[in-house]
Amino acid sequence: MAPGLIDPIADRTVDVQAETITAKDKLQSTYKEAFAQGAKTTNYEAELKGSGKHPPAKYPHYLPYWEDVKYPALEPFEAVQPGKDADPSFPNLLANAEVKDVTANIGAEVSGMQLSKLNKAGKDELALFVAQKKVVAFRNQDFADLPIQEALDFAEYYGPSHIHQASGAPKGFPRVHLVHRSADDTTANDFFQERTNSITWHTDVSFEMQPPGTTFLYLLDGPAAGGDTLFGNMAVAYQRLSPAFQQRLHGLKAVHSGHEQAASALARKSIVRREPVSNVHPIVRTHPVTGEKALYVNPQFTRRIVGFKKEESDMLLQFLYNHIALCADLQARMKWEAKTVIVWDNRVTAHTAILDWQDGSRRHLARLTPQAERPYETPFEG
């Protein structure tokens, strides 16, 4: 007798789970968000009034809102280069300041001066100093206490402010990008159900035609420990490669895409302020002031090397991503404390936030993101 047929499984729970996992993997395979937030994950009552464990937000006028206002595509502009006019001895920036290097090849901490009080020459020197150090933590600053428009005016000396396509912003100030996790937020637990780490190496919005240069991030509120930001020196990352490998990278261009970030925002029922874009940039870019060459790829936004087949592109990009991630000897872990402003040059660095605190503390920062020139490369020098 022929064996009896097995009835199809009536319970489709496993299949539904598989569909959910497949949908997540399709989105997350190219874009990883450890700090994805929206109106639904922002506990405004706890932020404004406090909770049983945590006080109210110190800067409630900086709380994020996602106003569904559509903006036109960004227009090209002629970028300014303040660092070109700077005195390399930094008499206006560092005359009374104390400077301490964080590592031998990236990062510094500065105290004893006030960014908001810099004159024009001091602002020019700031651009050059940050381009040389790559990332600088300025301690005991008054940025968070300035009127928001005044902080924006300071940053826009370096270029027009970028309006993020999906992030929260203070009411009335869409040009301020907020990094925010509410007090008592537990979404980190959900994230680590799917991921083993929160590392997302990237250069900010590299998919734009004219991505940012000198960039400002200042702490409004944060955990007592944890939530550091890790920076990597992409100029040294380029220098570490053999001359033959450097030469092979020259002339190559890669596609950088903002479509996945926009899709992720829509998937969590959030907003997208303008049509997402993709742009092509050189894999090795040249800094317009220092002349340094730096790698300009990142796993968050770089998708494909132009002219390469997919497998070829994947192999080369993955090597570069591993190179960036594994070179702890060209990285600096910048620690946050009250009244800190961290300034970095997005043209010669990559960075990642670190999601490592477990006590439900609020983490709240504001980023000012002046755009710079379109990335370009200069001939290989050997």
Coordinates of C-alpha atoms in Angstrom, one line a residue:
M1 CA 0.0 0.0 0.0
A2 CA 1.3 3.4 -0.9
P3 CA 2.3 5.4 2.2
G4 CA -0.3 8.0 3.2
L5 CA 0.1 11.5 2.2
I6 CA 1.2 13.9 4.9
D7 CA -1.3 16.7 5.3
P8 CA 0.2 20.2 4.8
I9 CA 1.0 21.9 8.1
A10 CA -2.1 23.8 9.2
D11 CA -0.2 26.1 11.5
R12 CA 1.4 28.8 9.3
T13 CA 3.1 30.6 12.2
V14 CA 6.6 29.5 11.2
D15 CA 6.0 30.7 7.6
V16 CA 4.7 34.1 8.8
Q17 CA 7.9 34.4 10.9
A18 CA 10.0 33.5 7.9
E19 CA 8.3 36.2 5.8
T20 CA 8.9 38.8 8.5
I21 CA 12.6 37.8 8.8
T22 CA 13.0 37.9 5.0
A23 CA 11.5 41.4 4.8
K24 CA 13.8 42.6 7.6
D25 CA 16.9 41.0 6.0
K26 CA 16.1 42.5 2.6
L27 CA 16.1 46.0 4.1
Q28 CA 18.9 45.5 6.6
S29 CA 21.3 43.7 4.3
T30 CA 22.5 47.0 3.0
Y31 CA 21.5 49.5 5.7
K32 CA 21.9 48.9 9.4
E33 CA 20.2 51.2 12.0
A34 CA 21.1 50.9 15.6
F35 CA 19.7 54.3 16.5
A36 CA 16.5 54.4 14.4
Q37 CA 13.9 56.5 16.1
G38 CA 10.6 58.2 15.3
A39 CA 7.6 59.8 16.9
K40 CA 6.3 56.4 18.0
T41 CA 9.4 55.6 19.9
T42 CA 9.8 59.0 21.6
N43 CA 8.2 59.1 25.0
Y44 CA 7.3 62.8 25.1
E45 CA 5.6 62.6 28.5
A46 CA 8.7 61.2 30.1
E47 CA 10.9 63.6 28.2
L48 CA 8.9 66.7 29.3
K49 CA 7.9 65.6 32.8
G50 CA 10.5 62.9 33.7
S51 CA 9.9 59.4 34.8
G52 CA 10.3 57.4 38.0
K53 CA 14.0 56.8 37.2
H54 CA 15.0 59.8 35.1
P55 CA 14.5 63.6 35.3
P56 CA 13.0 65.6 32.4
A57 CA 15.0 66.5 29.4
K58 CA 17.5 69.2 30.1
Y59 CA 16.8 70.9 26.7
P60 CA 13.1 70.3 25.9
H61 CA 13.2 72.8 23.0
Y62 CA 15.7 70.4 21.4
L63 CA 13.3 67.4 21.5
P64 CA 12.8 65.8 18.1
Y65 CA 9.7 66.1 16.0
W66 CA 9.0 64.6 12.6
E67 CA 7.0 67.2 10.8
D68 CA 5.9 65.8 7.4
V69 CA 7.0 68.8 5.3
K70 CA 8.4 68.1 1.8
Y71 CA 11.5 69.8 0.6
P72 CA 12.8 70.2 -2.9
A73 CA 16.0 68.5 -4.1
L74 CA 19.3 70.0 -2.9
E75 CA 20.8 72.5 -5.4
P76 CA 24.5 72.6 -6.3
F77 CA 26.5 75.5 -4.8
E78 CA 30.0 76.8 -4.8
A79 CA 31.6 75.5 -1.6
V80 CA 33.8 77.7 0.6
Q81 CA 37.1 76.5 2.1
P82 CA 37.8 78.6 5.2
G83 CA 40.8 76.5 6.2
K84 CA 42.8 77.7 3.1
D85 CA 43.1 81.2 4.7
A86 CA 44.0 79.9 8.2
D87 CA 47.2 80.6 10.1
P88 CA 48.7 77.2 10.8
S89 CA 50.0 78.3 14.2
F90 CA 46.4 78.8 15.3
P91 CA 46.9 82.1 17.3
N92 CA 43.2 82.9 17.4
L93 CA 41.9 79.4 18.0
L94 CA 44.4 78.0 20.6
A95 CA 46.1 81.1 22.2
N96 CA 44.9 80.3 25.7
A97 CA 43.8 76.7 25.1
E98 CA 45.1 73.4 26.4
V99 CA 45.4 70.7 23.7
K100 CA 45.8 67.0 24.4
D101 CA 46.0 64.4 21.7
V102 CA 43.7 61.4 22.0
T103 CA 45.9 59.1 20.0
A104 CA 49.0 59.4 17.9
N105 CA 47.3 59.8 14.5
I106 CA 43.7 60.9 15.2
G107 CA 41.8 63.0 17.7
A108 CA 42.4 65.8 20.2
E109 CA 40.7 67.3 23.2
V110 CA 40.7 71.1 23.7
S111 CA 39.8 73.1 26.8
G112 CA 40.3 76.7 27.8
M113 CA 38.6 78.4 24.9
Q114 CA 35.0 79.1 23.7
L115 CA 34.0 78.2 20.1
S116 CA 31.1 80.6 20.1
K117 CA 33.4 83.5 20.7
L118 CA 35.7 82.9 17.8
N119 CA 36.4 85.7 15.3
K120 CA 36.6 85.1 11.5
A121 CA 40.3 84.2 11.7
G122 CA 39.6 81.7 14.6
K123 CA 36.8 80.1 12.5
D124 CA 39.2 79.6 9.6
E125 CA 41.8 78.1 11.9
L126 CA 39.2 75.8 13.4
A127 CA 38.6 74.3 9.9
L128 CA 42.3 73.7 9.3
F129 CA 42.9 72.3 12.9
V130 CA 40.0 69.9 12.6
A131 CA 41.2 68.8 9.1
Q132 CA 44.6 68.0 10.5
K133 CA 43.4 66.3 13.7
K134 CA 40.4 64.7 12.0
V135 CA 38.2 64.9 15.1
V136 CA 38.4 67.3 18.1
A137 CA 36.4 67.3 21.4
F138 CA 36.0 70.8 22.7
R139 CA 35.1 70.7 26.4
N140 CA 33.2 73.2 28.6
Q141 CA 31.4 74.9 25.6
D142 CA 28.2 76.9 25.7
F143 CA 26.8 75.7 22.3
A144 CA 23.8 73.9 23.9
D145 CA 22.8 77.0 25.8
L146 CA 22.9 79.3 22.7
P147 CA 19.7 80.1 20.9
I148 CA 19.4 77.4 18.2
Q149 CA 19.5 79.9 15.4
E150 CA 22.8 81.3 16.8
A151 CA 24.3 77.9 16.8
L152 CA 23.2 77.4 13.2
D153 CA 24.6 80.7 12.2
F154 CA 28.0 79.7 13.6
A155 CA 28.0 76.4 11.7
E156 CA 26.9 77.9 8.4
Y157 CA 30.1 79.9 8.2
Y158 CA 31.4 76.6 6.8
G159 CA 28.6 76.0 4.3
P160 CA 24.8 75.7 4.0
S161 CA 23.2 73.4 6.5
H162 CA 22.0 70.0 5.3
I163 CA 18.4 69.1 6.0
H164 CA 18.3 65.4 6.8
Q165 CA 15.8 63.4 4.8
A166 CA 14.4 61.4 7.7
S167 CA 15.7 62.4 11.2
G168 CA 13.9 64.3 13.9
A169 CA 14.5 68.0 14.4
P170 CA 13.5 70.7 16.9
K171 CA 10.3 72.4 16.1
G172 CA 11.0 75.1 13.5
F173 CA 14.6 74.1 12.9
P174 CA 14.7 71.4 10.2
R175 CA 18.4 72.1 9.6
V176 CA 19.3 70.6 13.0
H177 CA 19.7 66.8 13.0
L178 CA 18.9 65.3 16.3
V179 CA 20.3 62.0 17.8
H180 CA 17.8 61.1 20.5
R181 CA 16.9 58.1 22.6
S182 CA 14.2 58.7 25.2
A183 CA 14.6 58.0 28.9
D184 CA 13.5 54.4 29.7
D185 CA 13.7 53.5 26.0
T186 CA 14.0 49.7 25.6
T187 CA 14.3 49.5 21.8
A188 CA 18.0 48.6 22.2
N189 CA 16.8 45.2 23.5
D190 CA 14.8 44.7 20.3
F191 CA 17.9 45.7 18.2
F192 CA 20.1 43.1 19.9
Q193 CA 17.6 40.4 19.3
E194 CA 18.6 40.7 15.6
R195 CA 22.2 41.9 15.8
T196 CA 25.3 41.1 17.7
N197 CA 26.7 44.6 17.6
S198 CA 25.7 48.2 17.0
I199 CA 28.7 49.3 14.9
T200 CA 27.7 51.2 11.8
W201 CA 30.7 52.7 10.1
H202 CA 29.7 55.6 7.9
T203 CA 30.4 59.1 6.7
D204 CA 27.4 61.3 7.1
V205 CA 25.0 61.4 4.2
S206 CA 27.7 60.5 1.6
F207 CA 24.9 59.9 -0.9
E208 CA 24.4 63.6 -1.4
M209 CA 26.1 65.3 -4.3
Q210 CA 27.9 67.7 -1.9
P211 CA 28.3 65.8 1.4
P212 CA 29.3 67.6 4.6
G213 CA 32.8 68.8 5.6
T214 CA 33.4 70.4 9.0
T215 CA 30.7 69.0 11.2
F216 CA 29.5 69.7 14.7
L217 CA 27.8 67.5 17.3
Y218 CA 27.1 68.6 20.8
L219 CA 25.7 66.8 23.8
L220 CA 22.4 67.9 25.4
D221 CA 21.9 64.9 27.7
G222 CA 23.6 61.5 28.0
P223 CA 24.3 58.4 30.1
A224 CA 26.9 58.6 32.9
A225 CA 28.9 56.1 30.9
G226 CA 28.6 54.7 27.4
G227 CA 27.3 56.1 24.2
D228 CA 30.8 57.0 22.9
T229 CA 31.5 57.8 19.3
L230 CA 34.3 56.0 17.4
F231 CA 36.1 57.8 14.7
G232 CA 38.6 56.4 12.1
N233 CA 41.2 58.3 10.1
M234 CA 40.5 57.6 6.4
A235 CA 43.6 59.4 5.3
V236 CA 45.8 57.0 7.3
A237 CA 43.6 54.1 6.1
Y238 CA 44.6 55.1 2.5
Q239 CA 48.2 55.5 3.4
R240 CA 48.4 52.0 4.9
L241 CA 47.6 50.4 1.5
S242 CA 50.5 49.4 -0.7
P243 CA 51.4 51.8 -3.6
A244 CA 50.2 49.2 -6.1
F245 CA 46.8 48.9 -4.3
Q246 CA 46.5 52.7 -4.0
Q247 CA 47.1 53.1 -7.7
R248 CA 44.4 50.5 -8.5
L249 CA 41.9 52.4 -6.5
H250 CA 42.5 55.7 -8.2
G251 CA 40.1 56.4 -11.0
L252 CA 37.4 54.1 -9.4
K253 CA 34.1 55.6 -8.5
A254 CA 31.3 54.1 -6.4
V255 CA 27.6 54.7 -6.1
H256 CA 26.4 56.1 -2.7
S257 CA 22.7 55.6 -2.1
G258 CA 20.2 57.3 0.3
H259 CA 17.3 55.1 -0.9
E260 CA 17.7 52.5 1.8
Q261 CA 17.7 55.0 4.6
A262 CA 14.5 56.5 3.2
A263 CA 12.9 53.0 2.9
S264 CA 13.8 52.2 6.5
A265 CA 12.1 55.4 7.7
L266 CA 9.0 54.6 5.7
A267 CA 9.0 51.0 7.0
R268 CA 8.7 52.3 10.6
K269 CA 5.9 54.7 9.5
S270 CA 8.1 57.7 9.8
I271 CA 8.7 60.6 7.3
V272 CA 10.9 61.3 4.3
R273 CA 11.4 65.0 3.6
R274 CA 12.4 64.8 0.0
E275 CA 13.0 62.3 -2.8
P276 CA 16.0 60.0 -1.9
V277 CA 19.0 60.3 -4.2
S278 CA 22.1 58.4 -5.2
N279 CA 25.3 59.9 -6.4
V280 CA 28.7 58.7 -7.7
H281 CA 31.9 59.7 -5.8
P282 CA 35.6 58.7 -6.2
I283 CA 36.7 55.9 -3.9
V284 CA 39.8 58.0 -3.1
R285 CA 39.0 61.7 -2.5
T286 CA 41.4 64.6 -2.0
H287 CA 41.0 67.1 0.8
P288 CA 40.8 70.6 -0.7
V289 CA 42.9 72.3 2.0
T290 CA 45.4 69.8 3.2
G291 CA 45.8 67.9 -0.1
E292 CA 45.5 64.6 1.8
K293 CA 44.0 61.6 0.0
A294 CA 41.5 59.5 1.9
L295 CA 39.3 56.5 1.4
Y296 CA 35.7 57.5 0.7
V297 CA 33.5 54.4 1.0
N298 CA 31.4 53.1 3.9
P299 CA 29.1 50.1 4.4
Q300 CA 26.0 52.2 5.2
F301 CA 25.7 54.1 2.0
T302 CA 28.2 52.8 -0.6
R303 CA 26.6 50.2 -2.9
R304 CA 28.6 49.5 -6.0
I305 CA 31.8 50.3 -7.8
V306 CA 31.0 51.7 -11.2
G307 CA 32.1 49.4 -14.1
F308 CA 32.7 46.4 -11.9
K309 CA 30.5 43.3 -11.9
K310 CA 28.6 42.7 -8.6
E311 CA 30.9 40.0 -7.3
E312 CA 34.0 42.1 -8.1
S313 CA 32.5 45.2 -6.5
D314 CA 31.4 43.3 -3.4
M315 CA 34.8 41.7 -2.9
L316 CA 36.8 45.0 -3.2
L317 CA 34.3 47.0 -1.1
Q318 CA 34.3 44.3 1.6
F319 CA 38.1 44.4 1.8
L320 CA 38.0 48.1 2.3
Y321 CA 35.2 47.9 4.9
N322 CA 37.2 45.3 6.8
H323 CA 40.3 47.4 6.6
I324 CA 38.5 50.4 8.0
A325 CA 36.9 48.4 10.8
L326 CA 39.9 46.3 11.9
C327 CA 42.5 49.1 12.0
A328 CA 42.0 50.0 15.7
D329 CA 45.4 51.7 15.4
L330 CA 43.9 54.5 13.3
Q331 CA 40.8 55.0 15.5
A332 CA 39.8 57.2 18.4
R333 CA 37.0 56.5 20.8
M334 CA 35.6 60.0 21.7
K335 CA 33.9 60.2 25.1
W336 CA 31.0 62.5 25.8
E337 CA 30.6 64.7 28.8
A338 CA 28.4 67.7 29.7
K339 CA 29.1 70.8 27.6
T340 CA 31.1 68.9 24.9
V341 CA 31.1 69.8 21.2
I342 CA 32.8 67.3 18.9
V343 CA 33.9 68.7 15.6
W344 CA 35.2 66.5 12.8
D345 CA 35.9 66.6 9.1
N346 CA 33.6 64.2 7.3
R347 CA 35.8 64.3 4.2
V348 CA 38.7 62.4 5.9
T349 CA 37.0 60.3 8.6
A350 CA 34.4 57.6 9.2
H351 CA 32.6 57.1 12.5
T352 CA 30.1 55.0 14.3
A353 CA 28.0 55.5 17.4
I354 CA 28.1 52.8 20.1
L355 CA 25.0 51.5 21.7
D356 CA 26.3 50.0 25.0
W357 CA 24.5 51.5 27.9
Q358 CA 21.7 49.4 29.6
D359 CA 20.2 51.7 32.3
G360 CA 17.6 53.4 30.2
S361 CA 19.4 56.8 30.3
R362 CA 18.4 59.4 27.8
R363 CA 20.9 60.1 25.0
H364 CA 20.3 63.4 23.3
L365 CA 22.6 65.2 20.9
A366 CA 22.3 67.9 18.1
R367 CA 24.3 67.8 14.9
L368 CA 25.0 70.8 12.7
T369 CA 26.0 69.6 9.2
P370 CA 27.4 72.2 6.8
Q371 CA 27.7 70.9 3.2
A372 CA 31.0 71.1 1.4
E373 CA 32.4 70.5 -2.1
R374 CA 31.5 67.6 -4.3
P375 CA 34.2 64.9 -3.7
Y376 CA 37.0 64.8 -6.2
E377 CA 40.3 63.1 -6.6
T378 CA 43.7 64.3 -7.8
P379 CA 46.1 62.1 -9.8
F380 CA 48.0 59.2 -8.2
E381 CA 51.3 60.4 -6.9
G382 CA 53.1 57.1 -6.2

